[in-house]
Short mmCIF file of C-alpha atoms and ligand atoms in Angstrom, two decimals:
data_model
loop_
_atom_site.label_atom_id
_atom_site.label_comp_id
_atom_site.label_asym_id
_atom_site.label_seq_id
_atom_site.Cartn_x
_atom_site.Cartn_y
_atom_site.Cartn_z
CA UNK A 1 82.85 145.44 101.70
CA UNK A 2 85.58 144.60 99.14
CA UNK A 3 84.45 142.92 96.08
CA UNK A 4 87.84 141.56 95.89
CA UNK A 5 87.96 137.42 95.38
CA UNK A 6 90.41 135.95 97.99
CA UNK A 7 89.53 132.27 96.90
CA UNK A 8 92.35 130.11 95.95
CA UNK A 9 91.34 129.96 92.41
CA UNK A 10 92.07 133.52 92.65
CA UNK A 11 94.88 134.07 94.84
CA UNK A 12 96.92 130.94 93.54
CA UNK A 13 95.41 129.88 90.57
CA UNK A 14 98.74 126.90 89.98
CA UNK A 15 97.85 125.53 93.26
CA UNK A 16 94.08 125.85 92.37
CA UNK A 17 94.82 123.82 89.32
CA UNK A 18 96.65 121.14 90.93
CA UNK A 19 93.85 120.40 93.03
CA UNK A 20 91.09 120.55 90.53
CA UNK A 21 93.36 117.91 88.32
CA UNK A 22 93.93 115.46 91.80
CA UNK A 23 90.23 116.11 92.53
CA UNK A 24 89.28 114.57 88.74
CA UNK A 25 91.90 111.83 88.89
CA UNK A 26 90.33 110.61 92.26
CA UNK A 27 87.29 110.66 90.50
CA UNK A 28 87.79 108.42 87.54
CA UNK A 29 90.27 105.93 88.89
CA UNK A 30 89.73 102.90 91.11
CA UNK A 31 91.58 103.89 94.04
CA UNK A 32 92.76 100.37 95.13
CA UNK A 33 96.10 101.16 97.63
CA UNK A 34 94.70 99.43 101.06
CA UNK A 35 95.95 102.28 103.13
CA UNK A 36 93.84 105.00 101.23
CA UNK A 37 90.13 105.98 101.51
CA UNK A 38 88.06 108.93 100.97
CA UNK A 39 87.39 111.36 104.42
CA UNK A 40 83.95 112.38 104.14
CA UNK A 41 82.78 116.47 103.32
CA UNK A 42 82.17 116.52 107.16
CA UNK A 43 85.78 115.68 108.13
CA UNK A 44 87.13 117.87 105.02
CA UNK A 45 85.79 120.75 106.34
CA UNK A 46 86.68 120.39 110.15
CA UNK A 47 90.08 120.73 108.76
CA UNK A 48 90.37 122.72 106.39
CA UNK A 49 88.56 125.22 109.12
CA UNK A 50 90.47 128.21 111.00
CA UNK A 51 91.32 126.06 114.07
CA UNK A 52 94.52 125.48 112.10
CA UNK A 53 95.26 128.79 113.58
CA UNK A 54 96.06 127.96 116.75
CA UNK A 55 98.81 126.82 118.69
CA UNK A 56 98.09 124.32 121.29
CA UNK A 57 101.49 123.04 122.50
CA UNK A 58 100.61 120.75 126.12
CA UNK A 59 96.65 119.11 126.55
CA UNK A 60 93.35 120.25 127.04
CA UNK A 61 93.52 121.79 130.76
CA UNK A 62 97.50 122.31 130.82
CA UNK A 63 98.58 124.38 127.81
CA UNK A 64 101.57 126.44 127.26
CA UNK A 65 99.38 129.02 125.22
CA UNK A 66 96.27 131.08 126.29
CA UNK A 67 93.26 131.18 124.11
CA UNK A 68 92.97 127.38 124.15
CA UNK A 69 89.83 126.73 125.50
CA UNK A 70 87.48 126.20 122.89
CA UNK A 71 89.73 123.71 120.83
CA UNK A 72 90.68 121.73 124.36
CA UNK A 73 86.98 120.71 123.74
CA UNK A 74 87.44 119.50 120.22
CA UNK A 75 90.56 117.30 121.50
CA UNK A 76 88.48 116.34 124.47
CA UNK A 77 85.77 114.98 122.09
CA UNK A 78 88.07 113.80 119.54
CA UNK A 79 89.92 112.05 122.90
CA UNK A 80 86.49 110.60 124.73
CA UNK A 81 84.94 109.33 121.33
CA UNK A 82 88.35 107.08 120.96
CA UNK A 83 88.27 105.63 124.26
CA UNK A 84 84.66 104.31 123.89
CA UNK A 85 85.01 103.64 120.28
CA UNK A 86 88.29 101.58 121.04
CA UNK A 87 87.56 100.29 124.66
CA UNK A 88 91.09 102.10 126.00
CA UNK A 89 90.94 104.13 129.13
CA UNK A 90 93.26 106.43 127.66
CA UNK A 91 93.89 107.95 124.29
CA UNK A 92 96.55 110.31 122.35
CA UNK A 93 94.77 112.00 119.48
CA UNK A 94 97.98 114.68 118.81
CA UNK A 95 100.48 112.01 116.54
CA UNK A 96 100.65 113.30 113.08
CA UNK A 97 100.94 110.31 111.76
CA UNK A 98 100.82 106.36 112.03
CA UNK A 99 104.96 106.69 112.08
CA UNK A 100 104.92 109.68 114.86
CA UNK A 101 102.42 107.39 117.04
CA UNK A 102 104.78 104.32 116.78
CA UNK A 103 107.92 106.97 117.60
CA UNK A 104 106.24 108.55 120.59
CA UNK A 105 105.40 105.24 122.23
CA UNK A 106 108.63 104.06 121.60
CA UNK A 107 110.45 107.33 123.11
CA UNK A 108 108.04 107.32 126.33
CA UNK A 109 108.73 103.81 127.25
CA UNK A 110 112.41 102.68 126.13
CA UNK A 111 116.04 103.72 125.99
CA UNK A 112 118.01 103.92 123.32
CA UNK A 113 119.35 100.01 122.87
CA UNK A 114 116.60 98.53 124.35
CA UNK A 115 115.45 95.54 122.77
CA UNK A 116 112.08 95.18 120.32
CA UNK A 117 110.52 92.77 118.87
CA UNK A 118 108.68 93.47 115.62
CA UNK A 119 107.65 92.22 112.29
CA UNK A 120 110.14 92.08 109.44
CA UNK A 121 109.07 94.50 106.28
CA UNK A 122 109.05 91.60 103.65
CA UNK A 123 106.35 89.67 105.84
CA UNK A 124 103.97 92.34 105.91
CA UNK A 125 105.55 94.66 108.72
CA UNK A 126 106.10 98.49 108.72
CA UNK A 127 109.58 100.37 108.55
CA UNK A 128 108.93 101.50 111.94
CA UNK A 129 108.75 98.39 113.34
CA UNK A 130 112.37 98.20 113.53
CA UNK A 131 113.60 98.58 109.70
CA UNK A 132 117.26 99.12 109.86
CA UNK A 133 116.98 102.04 107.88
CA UNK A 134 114.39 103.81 109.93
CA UNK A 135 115.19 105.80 112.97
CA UNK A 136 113.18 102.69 115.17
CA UNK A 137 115.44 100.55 114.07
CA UNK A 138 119.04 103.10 114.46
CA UNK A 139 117.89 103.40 117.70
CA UNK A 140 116.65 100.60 119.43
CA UNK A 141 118.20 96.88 119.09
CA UNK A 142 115.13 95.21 117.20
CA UNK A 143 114.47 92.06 116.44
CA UNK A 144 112.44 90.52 114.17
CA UNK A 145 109.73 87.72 113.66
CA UNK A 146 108.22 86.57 110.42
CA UNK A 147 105.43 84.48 108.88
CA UNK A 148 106.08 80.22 108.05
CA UNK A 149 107.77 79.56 104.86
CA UNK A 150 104.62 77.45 103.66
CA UNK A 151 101.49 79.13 105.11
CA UNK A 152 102.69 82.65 104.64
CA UNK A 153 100.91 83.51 108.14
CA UNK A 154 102.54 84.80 111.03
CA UNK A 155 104.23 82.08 112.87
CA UNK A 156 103.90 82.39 116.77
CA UNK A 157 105.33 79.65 117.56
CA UNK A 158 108.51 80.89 116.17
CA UNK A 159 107.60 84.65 117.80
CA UNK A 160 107.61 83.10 121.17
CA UNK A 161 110.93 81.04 120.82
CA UNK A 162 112.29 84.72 119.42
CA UNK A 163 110.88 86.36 122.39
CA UNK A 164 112.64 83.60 125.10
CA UNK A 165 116.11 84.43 123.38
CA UNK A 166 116.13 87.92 123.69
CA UNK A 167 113.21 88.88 125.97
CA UNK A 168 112.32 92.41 124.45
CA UNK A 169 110.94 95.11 126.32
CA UNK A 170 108.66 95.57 124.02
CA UNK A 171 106.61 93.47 121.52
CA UNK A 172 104.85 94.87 118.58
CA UNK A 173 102.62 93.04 116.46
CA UNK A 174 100.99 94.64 113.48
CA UNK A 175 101.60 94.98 109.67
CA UNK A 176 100.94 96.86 106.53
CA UNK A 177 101.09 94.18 103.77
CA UNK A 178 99.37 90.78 105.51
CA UNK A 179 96.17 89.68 104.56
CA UNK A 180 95.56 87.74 107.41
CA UNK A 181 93.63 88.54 111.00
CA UNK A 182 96.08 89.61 113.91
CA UNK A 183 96.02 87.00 116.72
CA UNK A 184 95.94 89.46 119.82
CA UNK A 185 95.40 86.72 122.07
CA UNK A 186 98.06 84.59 121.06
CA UNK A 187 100.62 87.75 121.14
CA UNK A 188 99.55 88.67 124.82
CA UNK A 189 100.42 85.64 125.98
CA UNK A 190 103.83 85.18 124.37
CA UNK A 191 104.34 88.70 125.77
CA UNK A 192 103.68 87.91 129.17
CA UNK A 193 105.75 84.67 128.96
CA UNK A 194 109.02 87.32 128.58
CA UNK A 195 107.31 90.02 130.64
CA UNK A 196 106.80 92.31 127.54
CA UNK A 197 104.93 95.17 127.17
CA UNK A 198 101.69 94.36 123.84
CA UNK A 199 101.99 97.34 121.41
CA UNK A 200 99.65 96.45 118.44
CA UNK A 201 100.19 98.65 115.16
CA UNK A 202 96.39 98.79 113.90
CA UNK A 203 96.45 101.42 111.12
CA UNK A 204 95.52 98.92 108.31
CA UNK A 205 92.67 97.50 110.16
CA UNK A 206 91.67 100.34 112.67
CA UNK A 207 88.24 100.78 110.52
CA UNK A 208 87.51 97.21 110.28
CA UNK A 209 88.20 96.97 114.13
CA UNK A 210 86.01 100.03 114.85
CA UNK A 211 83.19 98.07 112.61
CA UNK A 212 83.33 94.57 113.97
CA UNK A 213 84.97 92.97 110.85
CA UNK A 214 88.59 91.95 113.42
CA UNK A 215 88.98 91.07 116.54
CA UNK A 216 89.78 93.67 118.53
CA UNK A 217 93.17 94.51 120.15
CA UNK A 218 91.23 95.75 123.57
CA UNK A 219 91.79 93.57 126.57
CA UNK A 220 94.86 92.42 124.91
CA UNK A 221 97.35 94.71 123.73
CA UNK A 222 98.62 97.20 126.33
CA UNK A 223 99.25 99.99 124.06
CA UNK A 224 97.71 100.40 120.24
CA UNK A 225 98.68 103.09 117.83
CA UNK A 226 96.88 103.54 114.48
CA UNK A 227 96.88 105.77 111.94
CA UNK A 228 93.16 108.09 111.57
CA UNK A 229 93.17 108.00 107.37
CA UNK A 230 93.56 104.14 106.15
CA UNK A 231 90.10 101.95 107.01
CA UNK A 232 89.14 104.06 109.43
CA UNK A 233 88.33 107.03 107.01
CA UNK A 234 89.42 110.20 109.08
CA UNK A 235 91.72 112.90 108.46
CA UNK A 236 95.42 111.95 107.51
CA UNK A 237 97.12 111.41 111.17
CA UNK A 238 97.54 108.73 113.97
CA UNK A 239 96.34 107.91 117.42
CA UNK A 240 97.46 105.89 120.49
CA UNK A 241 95.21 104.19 122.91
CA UNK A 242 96.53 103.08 125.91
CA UNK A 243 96.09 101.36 129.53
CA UNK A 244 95.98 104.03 132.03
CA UNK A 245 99.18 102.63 133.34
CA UNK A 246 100.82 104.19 130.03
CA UNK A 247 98.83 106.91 129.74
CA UNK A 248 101.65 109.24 131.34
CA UNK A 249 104.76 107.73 129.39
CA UNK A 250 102.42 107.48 125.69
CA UNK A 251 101.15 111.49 126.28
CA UNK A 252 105.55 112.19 127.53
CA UNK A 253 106.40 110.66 124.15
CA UNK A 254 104.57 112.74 122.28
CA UNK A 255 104.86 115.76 123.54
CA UNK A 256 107.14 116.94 124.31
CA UNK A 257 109.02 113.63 123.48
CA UNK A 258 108.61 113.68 119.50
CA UNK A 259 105.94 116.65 118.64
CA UNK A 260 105.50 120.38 119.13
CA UNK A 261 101.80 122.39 118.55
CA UNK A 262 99.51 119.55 117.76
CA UNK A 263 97.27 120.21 114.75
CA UNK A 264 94.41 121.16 115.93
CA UNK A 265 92.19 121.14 112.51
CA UNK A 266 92.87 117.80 112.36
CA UNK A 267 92.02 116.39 115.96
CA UNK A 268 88.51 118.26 114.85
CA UNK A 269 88.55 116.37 111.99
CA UNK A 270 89.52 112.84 114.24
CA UNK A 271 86.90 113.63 116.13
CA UNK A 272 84.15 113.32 113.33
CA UNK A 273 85.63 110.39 112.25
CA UNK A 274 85.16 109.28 115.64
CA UNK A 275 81.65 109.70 115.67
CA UNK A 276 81.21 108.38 111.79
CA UNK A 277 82.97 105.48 112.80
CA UNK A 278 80.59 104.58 115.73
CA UNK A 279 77.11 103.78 113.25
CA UNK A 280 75.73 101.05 111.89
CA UNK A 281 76.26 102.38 108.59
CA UNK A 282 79.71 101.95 109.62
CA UNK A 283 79.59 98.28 110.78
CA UNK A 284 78.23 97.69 107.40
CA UNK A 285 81.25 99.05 105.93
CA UNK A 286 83.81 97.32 107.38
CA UNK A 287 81.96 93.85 106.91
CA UNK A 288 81.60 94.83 103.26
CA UNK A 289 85.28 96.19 102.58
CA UNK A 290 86.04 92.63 103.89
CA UNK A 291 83.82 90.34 101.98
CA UNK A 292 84.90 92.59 98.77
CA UNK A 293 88.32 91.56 99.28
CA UNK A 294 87.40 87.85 99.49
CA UNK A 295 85.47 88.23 95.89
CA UNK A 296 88.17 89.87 94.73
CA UNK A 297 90.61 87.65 95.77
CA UNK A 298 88.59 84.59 94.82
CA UNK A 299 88.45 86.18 91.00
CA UNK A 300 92.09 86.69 90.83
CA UNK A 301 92.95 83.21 92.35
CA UNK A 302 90.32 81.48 89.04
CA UNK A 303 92.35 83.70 87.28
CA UNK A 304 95.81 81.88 87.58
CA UNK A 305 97.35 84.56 90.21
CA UNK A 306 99.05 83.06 93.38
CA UNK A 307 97.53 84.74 96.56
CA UNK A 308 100.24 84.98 99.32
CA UNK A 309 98.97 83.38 102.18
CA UNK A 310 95.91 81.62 99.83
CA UNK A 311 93.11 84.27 100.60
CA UNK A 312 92.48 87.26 102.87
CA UNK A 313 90.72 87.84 105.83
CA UNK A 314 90.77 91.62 105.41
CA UNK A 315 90.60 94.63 103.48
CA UNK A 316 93.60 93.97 101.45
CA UNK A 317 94.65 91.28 99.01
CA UNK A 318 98.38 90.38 98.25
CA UNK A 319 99.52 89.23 95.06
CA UNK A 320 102.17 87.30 93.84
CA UNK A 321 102.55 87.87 89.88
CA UNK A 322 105.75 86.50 89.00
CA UNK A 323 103.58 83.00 87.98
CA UNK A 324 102.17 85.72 85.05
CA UNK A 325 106.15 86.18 84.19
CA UNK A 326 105.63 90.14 85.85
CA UNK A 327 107.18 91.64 88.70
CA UNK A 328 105.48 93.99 91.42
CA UNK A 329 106.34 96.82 89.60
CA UNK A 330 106.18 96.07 86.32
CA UNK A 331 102.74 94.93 86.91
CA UNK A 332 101.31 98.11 89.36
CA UNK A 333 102.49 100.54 86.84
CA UNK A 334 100.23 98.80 84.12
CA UNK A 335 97.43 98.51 86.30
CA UNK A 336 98.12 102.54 86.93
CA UNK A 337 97.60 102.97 82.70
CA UNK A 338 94.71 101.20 82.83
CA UNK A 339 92.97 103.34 85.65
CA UNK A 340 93.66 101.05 88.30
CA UNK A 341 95.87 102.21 91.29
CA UNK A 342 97.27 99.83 94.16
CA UNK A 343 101.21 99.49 94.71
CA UNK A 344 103.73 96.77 94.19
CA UNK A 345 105.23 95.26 97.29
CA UNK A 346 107.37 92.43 98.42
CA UNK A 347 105.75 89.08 99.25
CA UNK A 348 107.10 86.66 101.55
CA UNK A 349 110.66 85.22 101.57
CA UNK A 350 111.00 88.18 97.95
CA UNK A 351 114.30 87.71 95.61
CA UNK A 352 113.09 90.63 94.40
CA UNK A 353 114.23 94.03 96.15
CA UNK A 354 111.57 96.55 97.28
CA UNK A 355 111.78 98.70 94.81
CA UNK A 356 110.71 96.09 92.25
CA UNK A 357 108.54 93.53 94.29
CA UNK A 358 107.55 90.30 93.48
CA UNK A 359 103.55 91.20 94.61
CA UNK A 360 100.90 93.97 93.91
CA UNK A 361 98.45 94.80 97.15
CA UNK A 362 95.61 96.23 96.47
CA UNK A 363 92.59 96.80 98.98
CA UNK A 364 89.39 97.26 98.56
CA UNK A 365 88.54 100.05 102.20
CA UNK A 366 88.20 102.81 98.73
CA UNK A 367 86.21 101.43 96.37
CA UNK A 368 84.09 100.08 98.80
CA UNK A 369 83.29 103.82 100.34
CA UNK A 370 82.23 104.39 97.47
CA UNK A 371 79.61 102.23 97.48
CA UNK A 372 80.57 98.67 94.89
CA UNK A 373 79.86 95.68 95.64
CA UNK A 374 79.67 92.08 94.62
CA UNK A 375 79.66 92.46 91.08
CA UNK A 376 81.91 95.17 90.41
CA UNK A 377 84.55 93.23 92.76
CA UNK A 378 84.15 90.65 90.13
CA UNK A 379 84.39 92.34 87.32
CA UNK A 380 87.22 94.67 88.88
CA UNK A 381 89.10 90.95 89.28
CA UNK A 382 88.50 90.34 85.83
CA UNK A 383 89.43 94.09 84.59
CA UNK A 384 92.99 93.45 86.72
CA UNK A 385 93.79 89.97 84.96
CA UNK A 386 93.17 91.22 81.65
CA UNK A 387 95.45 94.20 82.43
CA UNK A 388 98.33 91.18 83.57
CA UNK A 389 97.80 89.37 80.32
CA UNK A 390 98.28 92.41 78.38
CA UNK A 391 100.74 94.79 80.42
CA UNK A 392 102.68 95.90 77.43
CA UNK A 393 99.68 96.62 75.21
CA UNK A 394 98.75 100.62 75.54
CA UNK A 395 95.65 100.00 73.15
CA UNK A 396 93.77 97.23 75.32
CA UNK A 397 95.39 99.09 78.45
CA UNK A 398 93.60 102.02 77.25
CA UNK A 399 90.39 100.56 76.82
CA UNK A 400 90.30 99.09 80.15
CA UNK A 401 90.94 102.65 80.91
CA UNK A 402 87.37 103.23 79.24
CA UNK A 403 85.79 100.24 81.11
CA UNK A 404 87.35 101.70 84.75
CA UNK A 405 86.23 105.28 84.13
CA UNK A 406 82.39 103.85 83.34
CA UNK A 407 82.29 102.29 86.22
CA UNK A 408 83.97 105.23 88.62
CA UNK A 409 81.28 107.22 87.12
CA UNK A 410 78.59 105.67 88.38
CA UNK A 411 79.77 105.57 92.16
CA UNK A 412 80.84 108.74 93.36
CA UNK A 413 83.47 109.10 95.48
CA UNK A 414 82.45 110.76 98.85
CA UNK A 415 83.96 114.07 99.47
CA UNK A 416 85.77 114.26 96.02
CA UNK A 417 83.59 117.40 94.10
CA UNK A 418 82.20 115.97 91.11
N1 DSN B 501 101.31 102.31 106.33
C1 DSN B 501 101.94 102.35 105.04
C2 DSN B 501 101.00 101.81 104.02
O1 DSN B 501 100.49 100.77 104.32
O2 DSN B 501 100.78 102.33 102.92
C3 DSN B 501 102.54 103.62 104.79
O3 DSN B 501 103.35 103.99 105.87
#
């Protein structure tokens, strides 16, 4: 036997190095972006095992490769856990992502210039959701709803007189930046009133849907794409559940519509998600990541911040900090010095472009993994304010720094090697 040590500390020691240095950094930060979480050890290693090795191009049963059987029973699994976790009759475990999921459903069901109706970016939506600079919306003729001017919540009264004028094949409801529960009910209807087809973008809230903590898209939307990695704590890639009425055109779309060999590592790794996401100990998370949110929005609201849409009913909080004289950015990339990572976004109705922002969101699905609660959300609120009042300070900024890395040390993060 050769003595010889083929690990990647060996064999690549730069790449070895990069990932020790990530590995520390995701220890000793508060990881605060809503759309990130920590996979567990279990998930890590389905897929970072040798089923990444094979080439699976079709589904389980009809491939265009021999040697497939063993891994058409991981995407079986990975398929059979999402339909009873989810309540779908059908589901697509093989998009690589939230975007390819969106993509694929889009290819299998419309033509080029058909019409969509989805929710503008600076209310909360998703590029794919008809962005002008995204290929959803070069290709099809979106059109957009929004959230009221006063409320900051989605207004549906307004979706449905949007939907009458220009009766879209398709309606998708969904978002990446709104604090506020999804009204699947109300959408269904005002896409039956124009004969629509319900696709409901659930990648933010997948995990709190999975755990009880939202209403639940099933029953409602006809089609629902997520991605695996956000609240629901998987592997990074998407999903689409369908009606078996879709199931053909969704499965078309993706491949061969929009993807080649599906990943088969990772549909291993969906599928213990899958099962992760179907305890108890689940449920308790997603009720927790919620009520987090709400402490932590309550102790930035005493604090003098303005919350868009006055509170959350989710995982993530929006904030506006121009009443603190900041802007998005300005005020992320502070929090960032002082330990504290989230991302600066626009807020409803912005003057400020994208790439400066008018809000920071920040979510709690991370931090709550790793096991904080109540008080820490409160004194996390009050670590974030302080960092506000004193963004251009790099000696309080650092010792904030101190305070953040205290408390990362005594919750670990699960998965990350200590
Ligand atoms: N889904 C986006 C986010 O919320 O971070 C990225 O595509």
């Amino acid at each position: 036997m050769s003595s010889v040590n083929t690990g990647l500390q060996n064999v690549d020691p730069v790449v070895s190095d990069i990932i020790s240095r990530e590995n520390i950094r995701q220890n000793n930060v508060l990881e605060m972006i809503p759309s990130e979480n920590y996979a567990s050890t279990a998930v890590i290693e389905a897929i970072g095992s040798v089923l990444t090795n094979k080439y699976a191009e079709g589904y389980p049963g009809a491939r265009y490769y021999q040697g497939n059987g063993i891994v058409d029973e991981a995407e079986d699994l990975a398929r059979d856990r999402a339909k009873a976790l989810f309540n779908y009759a059908h589901a697509n475990v093989q998009p690589h992502s939230g975007t390819q999921a969106n993509m694929a459903v889009y290819l299998g069901l419309l033509k080029p210039g058909d019409t969509v109706m989805g929710m503008q970016l600076d209310a909360g939506g998703h590029l794919t959701h008809g962005h002008p600079v995204n290929a959803s919306g070069k290709l099809y003729n979106f059109v957009s709803y929004g959230v009221d001017r006063e409320s900051e919540i989605i207004d549906y009264d307004a979706m449905l007189e949007i939907a009458k004028l220009h009766r879209p094949k398709l309606l998708v409801v969904g978002a990446t930046a709104y604090p506020r529960k999804i009204d699947f009910a109300r959408a269904r209807e005002i896409a039956d009133e124009v004969d629509a087809t319900l696709m409901a973008d659930m990648a933010h809230i997948s995990g709190l849907i999975a755990g009880g903590a939202h209403p639940t898209p099933s029953g409602f939307a006809h089609i629902v794409t997520s991605s695996t990695h956000k609240t629901l704590r998987g592997p990074r890639g998407g999903m689409i559940l369908c009606d078996q009425d879709y199931a053909r055109r969704v499965d078309r779309g993706v491949f061969p519509g929009s993807q080649g060999g599906p990943m088969m590592n990772i549909i291993a790794g969906k599928a213990v998600m899958l099962s992760e996401a179907n305890t108890d100990q689940f449920k308790t998370y997603a009720h927790e990541t919620v009520s987090n949110a709400n402490i932590l929005a309550t102790t930035l609201e005493d604090g003098g911040l303005r919350l868009v849409s006055g509170g959350t009913e989710t995982h993530l909080v929006l904030v506006d900090v121009t009443p603190m004289g900041l802007t998005g950015k300005v005020a992320a990339e502070a929090l960032e010095v002082a330990g504290i990572v989230t991302n600066y976004n626009t807020i409803p109705f912005d003057s400020n472009p994208p790439t400066v922002g008018s809000g920071v969101r920040m979510g709690t699905p991370a931090i709550t993994s790793r096991g904080m609660g109540s008080n820490e959300m409160k004194q996390i609120g009050e670590l974030i304010l302080r960092v506000f009042e004193n963004y251009d300070d790099s000696q309080i900024l650092s010792s904030i720094r101190i305070d953040v890395e205290k408390l990362c040390s005594e919750f670990a993060a699960p998965g990350v090697e200590k």
